[in-house]
CSV table of C-alpha atoms in Angstrom, one decimal:
chain,number,residue,atom,x,y,z
F,1,MET,CA,-59.9,-2.0,39.0
F,2,ASN,CA,-56.4,-2.9,37.5
F,3,GLN,CA,-58.1,-3.7,34.0
F,4,ASP,CA,-59.7,0.0,34.2
F,5,LYS,CA,-56.2,1.4,34.8
F,6,GLU,CA,-54.6,-0.6,32.1
F,7,VAL,CA,-57.3,0.6,29.8
F,8,HIS,CA,-56.8,4.0,30.7
F,9,LEU,CA,-53.0,3.9,30.5
F,10,GLU,CA,-53.4,2.4,26.9
F,11,THR,CA,-55.8,5.1,25.9
F,12,LYS,CA,-53.4,7.7,27.3
F,13,ILE,CA,-50.4,6.2,25.5
F,14,MET,CA,-52.2,5.9,22.1
F,15,LYS,CA,-53.3,9.7,22.5
F,16,LYS,CA,-49.9,10.9,23.3
F,17,ILE,CA,-48.6,8.9,20.1
F,18,LYS,CA,-51.3,10.4,17.9
F,19,ASP,CA,-50.8,14.0,19.3
F,20,GLU,CA,-47.0,13.9,18.8
F,21,LYS,CA,-47.3,12.0,15.4
F,22,ILE,CA,-45.2,9.2,16.3
F,23,ASN,CA,-45.0,6.8,13.5
F,24,PHE,CA,-44.3,3.1,13.9
F,25,ARG,CA,-41.6,1.4,11.8
F,26,SER,CA,-41.9,-2.0,10.4
F,27,LYS,CA,-39.4,-4.6,11.7
F,28,TYR,CA,-38.2,-5.1,8.0
F,29,VAL,CA,-36.7,-1.3,8.3
F,30,PHE,CA,-34.8,-2.4,11.4
F,31,LEU,CA,-33.5,-5.3,9.7
F,32,ALA,CA,-32.5,-3.6,6.7
F,33,ARG,CA,-30.6,-1.0,8.7
F,34,LYS,CA,-29.0,-3.9,10.6
F,35,LEU,CA,-27.9,-5.4,7.3
F,36,GLY,CA,-26.6,-2.0,6.0
F,37,PHE,CA,-24.3,-1.3,8.9
F,38,GLY,CA,-23.1,-5.1,8.6
F,39,GLY,CA,-22.3,-4.6,4.9
F,40,GLY,CA,-20.8,-1.2,5.5
F,41,LEU,CA,-18.6,-2.7,8.3
F,42,ALA,CA,-17.5,-5.7,6.2
F,43,LEU,CA,-16.9,-3.5,3.1
F,44,SER,CA,-14.7,-1.0,5.0
F,45,LEU,CA,-12.7,-3.7,6.7
F,46,LEU,CA,-12.0,-5.3,3.3
F,47,LEU,CA,-11.1,-1.9,1.8
F,48,ALA,CA,-8.6,-1.3,4.7
F,49,ILE,CA,-7.2,-4.6,4.5
F,50,LEU,CA,-6.6,-4.1,0.7
F,51,PHE,CA,-5.1,-0.8,0.9
F,52,LEU,CA,-2.8,-1.6,3.8
F,53,ASN,CA,-1.8,-4.8,1.7
F,54,LEU,CA,-0.8,-2.4,-1.2
F,55,ALA,CA,1.3,-0.5,1.1
F,56,PHE,CA,3.2,-3.5,2.2
F,57,PHE,CA,3.6,-4.7,-1.3
F,58,THR,CA,5.1,-1.4,-2.4
F,59,MET,CA,7.5,-1.5,0.5
F,60,LYS,CA,8.4,-5.0,-0.6
F,61,ILE,CA,9.2,-4.4,-4.2
F,62,SER,CA,10.8,-1.1,-3.7
F,63,GLY,CA,12.9,-2.0,-0.5
F,64,SER,CA,12.1,1.3,1.0
F,65,LEU,CA,13.8,0.4,4.2
F,66,GLU,CA,17.1,-0.6,2.3
F,67,PHE,CA,17.7,3.1,1.5
F,68,LEU,CA,18.4,3.8,5.2
F,69,SER,CA,21.6,1.6,4.8
F,70,PHE,CA,23.0,4.7,2.9
F,71,GLY,CA,22.9,6.6,6.1
F,72,MET,CA,22.0,10.5,6.1
F,73,ILE,CA,21.9,10.4,2.3
F,74,GLY,CA,19.4,7.7,2.1
F,75,ILE,CA,16.7,9.1,4.4
F,76,LEU,CA,15.4,11.5,1.7
F,77,ALA,CA,14.9,8.6,-0.7
F,78,PHE,CA,13.3,6.6,2.0
F,79,LEU,CA,10.7,9.2,2.6
F,80,GLU,CA,9.8,9.5,-0.9
F,81,SER,CA,9.6,5.8,-1.6
F,82,PHE,CA,7.4,5.3,1.4
F,83,PRO,CA,3.8,4.7,0.3
F,84,TYR,CA,2.1,7.2,2.5
F,85,HIS,CA,-1.1,7.4,0.4
F,86,TRP,CA,-1.9,3.7,0.7
F,87,ILE,CA,-1.3,3.7,4.3
F,88,LEU,CA,-3.5,6.8,4.7
F,89,ILE,CA,-6.5,5.5,2.7
F,90,GLY,CA,-6.3,2.2,4.8
F,91,LEU,CA,-6.5,4.3,7.8
F,92,ILE,CA,-9.4,6.1,6.6
F,93,PHE,CA,-11.3,3.0,6.1
F,94,PHE,CA,-10.2,1.7,9.5
F,95,VAL,CA,-11.8,4.9,11.1
F,96,VAL,CA,-15.1,4.1,9.0
F,97,ALA,CA,-15.2,0.7,10.2
F,98,SER,CA,-14.7,1.7,13.8
F,99,THR,CA,-17.4,4.3,13.6
F,100,ILE,CA,-19.9,1.6,12.2
F,101,LEU,CA,-18.7,-0.8,15.0
F,102,SER,CA,-19.5,1.7,17.6
F,103,ARG,CA,-23.2,1.7,16.6
F,104,TYR,CA,-23.5,-2.1,17.6
F,105,ASP,CA,-24.6,-3.4,21.0
F,106,ILE,CA,-21.3,-5.2,21.4
F,107,SER,CA,-19.5,-2.0,21.7
F,108,TYR,CA,-21.3,-1.1,25.0
F,109,LYS,CA,-21.0,-4.7,26.4
F,110,LYS,CA,-17.3,-4.9,25.8
F,111,PRO,CA,-14.4,-2.2,26.2
F,112,PHE,CA,-14.4,-0.3,23.0
F,113,LYS,CA,-10.6,0.0,23.0
F,114,LYS,CA,-10.1,-3.6,23.1
F,115,LEU,CA,-12.6,-4.1,20.2
F,116,LEU,CA,-10.5,-1.4,18.1
F,117,ALA,CA,-7.3,-3.3,19.0
F,118,VAL,CA,-8.7,-6.7,17.8
F,119,LEU,CA,-10.0,-4.9,14.5
F,120,LEU,CA,-6.5,-3.4,13.9
F,121,LEU,CA,-4.8,-6.6,14.5
F,122,LEU,CA,-7.1,-8.4,12.2
F,123,ILE,CA,-6.5,-5.8,9.4
F,124,PHE,CA,-2.8,-6.0,10.0
F,125,VAL,CA,-2.6,-9.9,9.8
F,126,ALA,CA,-4.8,-10.1,6.8
F,127,SER,CA,-3.0,-7.6,4.9
F,128,THR,CA,0.4,-9.0,5.7
F,129,ALA,CA,-0.8,-12.5,4.7
F,130,LEU,CA,-2.2,-11.0,1.4
F,131,ALA,CA,1.2,-9.1,0.7
F,132,ILE,CA,3.1,-12.2,1.1
F,133,SER,CA,0.9,-14.7,-0.8
F,134,GLY,CA,2.1,-13.6,-4.3
F,135,ILE,CA,-1.4,-12.2,-5.7
F,136,ASN,CA,-0.3,-8.7,-5.9
F,137,GLU,CA,2.7,-9.9,-8.3
F,138,ALA,CA,0.2,-12.0,-10.1
F,139,MET,CA,-2.1,-8.7,-10.6
F,140,GLU,CA,0.7,-6.5,-11.5
F,141,GLU,CA,1.7,-8.9,-14.1
F,142,LYS,CA,-1.7,-9.0,-15.6
F,143,VAL,CA,-2.0,-5.3,-15.6
F,144,ALA,CA,1.5,-5.0,-17.3
F,145,GLN,CA,0.0,-7.3,-20.1
F,146,GLY,CA,-2.9,-4.8,-20.4
F,147,LYS,CA,-5.4,-7.6,-19.2
F,148,ILE,CA,-7.2,-5.5,-16.2
F,149,PRO,CA,-6.7,-1.9,-17.0
F,150,LEU,CA,-9.0,-1.0,-14.1
F,151,LEU,CA,-6.3,-1.9,-11.7
F,152,ARG,CA,-3.5,0.4,-13.6
F,153,SER,CA,-3.8,3.0,-10.8
F,154,PHE,CA,-2.9,0.5,-8.2
F,155,TYR,CA,-0.3,-1.7,-10.1
F,156,GLY,CA,2.0,-0.8,-12.9
F,157,ARG,CA,3.1,2.4,-11.7
F,158,GLY,CA,6.7,3.5,-12.5
F,159,ARG,CA,8.0,2.4,-9.2
F,160,GLY,CA,11.8,2.3,-9.3
F,161,ILE,CA,12.3,5.7,-10.2
F,162,TRP,CA,12.0,8.6,-7.7
F,163,LYS,CA,13.2,12.2,-7.4
F,164,ASN,CA,16.4,11.4,-5.2
F,165,SER,CA,16.8,7.6,-5.7
F,166,LEU,CA,16.6,4.7,-8.3
F,167,VAL,CA,16.4,1.0,-8.2
F,168,GLY,CA,16.9,-1.1,-11.1
F,169,GLU,CA,18.7,-4.1,-12.9
F,170,VAL,CA,22.1,-3.6,-14.6
F,171,ILE,CA,21.7,-4.3,-18.3
F,172,GLU,CA,25.0,-2.4,-19.7
F,173,ILE,CA,28.1,-1.3,-18.6
F,174,ARG,CA,29.8,1.7,-19.9
F,175,SER,CA,32.8,4.0,-19.5
F,176,GLY,CA,31.7,6.1,-16.5
F,177,GLY,CA,28.5,4.6,-15.5
F,178,LEU,CA,25.8,1.9,-15.8
F,179,VAL,CA,22.7,1.4,-17.7
F,180,VAL,CA,19.9,0.1,-15.6
F,181,GLU,CA,16.4,-1.1,-16.4
F,182,THR,CA,13.6,-0.5,-13.9
F,183,ARG,CA,10.7,-2.8,-13.0
F,184,HIS,CA,8.7,-1.3,-15.8
F,185,LYS,CA,11.1,-1.2,-18.6
F,186,GLN,CA,12.4,2.5,-18.1
F,187,LYS,CA,16.1,2.6,-19.1
F,188,VAL,CA,18.3,5.0,-17.3
F,189,PHE,CA,22.2,5.8,-17.5
F,190,VAL,CA,23.6,6.0,-13.9
F,191,GLU,CA,26.5,8.4,-13.8
F,192,LEU,CA,29.4,7.4,-11.4
F,193,THR,CA,31.8,10.2,-10.3
F,194,LYS,CA,34.9,10.2,-8.0
F,195,ASN,CA,32.8,11.0,-5.2
F,196,THR,CA,30.3,8.3,-5.6
F,197,PHE,CA,30.2,6.0,-2.4
F,198,PHE,CA,30.1,2.2,-2.9
F,199,PRO,CA,29.0,0.3,0.5
F,200,THR,CA,29.0,-3.0,-1.3
F,201,GLY,CA,31.9,-2.4,-3.8
F,202,SER,CA,32.3,-1.1,-7.3
F,203,ASP,CA,32.5,-4.2,-9.2
F,204,PHE,CA,29.0,-4.5,-10.8
F,205,LYS,CA,27.8,-7.1,-13.4
F,206,VAL,CA,25.2,-7.3,-16.0
F,207,GLY,CA,22.1,-8.9,-14.4
F,208,GLU,CA,22.8,-7.7,-10.8
F,209,ARG,CA,20.2,-5.3,-9.1
F,210,ILE,CA,21.4,-2.0,-7.7
F,211,ARG,CA,19.9,0.9,-5.6
F,212,ALA,CA,21.3,4.3,-6.0
F,213,VAL,CA,20.8,7.8,-4.3
F,214,GLY,CA,21.5,11.1,-5.9
F,215,LYS,CA,20.2,13.6,-8.2
F,216,TRP,CA,18.7,13.8,-11.8
F,217,ASP,CA,21.0,15.6,-14.4
F,218,GLY,CA,18.6,15.8,-17.5
F,219,GLU,CA,17.7,12.0,-18.3
F,220,ASN,CA,20.7,10.8,-16.5
F,221,PHE,CA,21.1,10.0,-12.8
F,222,ARG,CA,24.2,11.1,-10.9
F,223,ALA,CA,24.7,8.6,-8.1
F,224,SER,CA,26.1,9.9,-4.8
F,225,ALA,CA,26.1,6.3,-3.5
F,226,LEU,CA,25.3,3.1,-5.1
F,227,ARG,CA,25.0,-0.6,-3.8
F,228,LEU,CA,23.7,-3.8,-4.8
F,229,THR,CA,20.2,-4.9,-3.6
F,230,ARG,CA,18.2,-8.0,-3.1
F,231,LYS,CA,14.9,-6.2,-2.3
F,232,TRP,CA,13.9,-5.6,-6.0
F,233,ARG,CA,12.5,-8.0,-8.7
F,234,ARG,CA,11.9,-7.3,-12.2
F,235,PRO,CA,8.4,-8.6,-13.4
F,236,MET,CA,8.6,-12.0,-15.5
F,237,ARG,CA,8.2,-11.0,-19.1
F,238,GLY,CA,10.3,-13.8,-20.7
F,239,PRO,CA,14.1,-13.8,-21.4
F,240,ARG,CA,15.9,-10.9,-22.3
F,241,LYS,CA,18.6,-11.1,-24.8
F,242,GLU,CA,22.2,-9.7,-23.6
F,243,LYS,CA,23.8,-7.4,-25.8
F,244,GLU,CA,26.7,-9.0,-27.7
F,245,GLY,CA,30.1,-7.7,-26.9
F,246,ALA,CA,29.0,-5.8,-23.9
F,247,PRO,CA,31.2,-5.8,-20.9
F,248,THR,CA,30.2,-7.9,-18.1
F,249,SER,CA,31.7,-5.9,-15.1
F,250,LEU,CA,32.9,-2.7,-14.0
F,251,LEU,CA,36.3,-2.9,-12.6
F,252,ARG,CA,37.2,0.6,-11.3
F,253,THR,CA,37.4,2.3,-7.9
F,254,HIS,CA,36.6,5.8,-7.5
F,255,ARG,CA,38.7,7.6,-5.1
């Protein structure tokens, strides 16, 4: 009797499958789908880490936070030097990774918010470690030498010059200002006026690194405030000869 019921049930199920045109899928289809999700998750995590690493690296070499030491006049310089684009792209890939993770069984077995927190912590720790490892500096140096042109969009941009701020190394001292060189060899005359504010003093020397906020006047930069900085380092490209007879310091106070 039970056997007849099982046969009848099997016949009924097969008829329903045939009538509704339900197709069976090979186990390899499910395996390929699982591998696809796994690859997508790993790639999204990797890209999120790489772009957040670029954000940390940009902040490190530009010293964005140091602009805040100028007070109110430094806020605009901080905002324009902050790497929003890299952070936004990293956030997009984090969202993609979170979406893929939500398709896995573990997202139903564990609190999803906790999984997202772990994922975010993983990205933050990995990107921070990458940013301080020195690999970005090495890649930027190779891009500057023209060895990896494909990475020029990520490294080698004209960082050090913005609309309302400037970071560079003093290479010459002139009457009324300084000639500075940015990370990527741009030379700019920084004009000092009687209203220029010097938080760290006005005695500057060739080879020192400075940070300025102000406005552009043609190709010159008129500084509203200027100070020494330790947050910027020019890429190594061999020794640079100092100009003979050039003064080594600017001993003047603007009142």
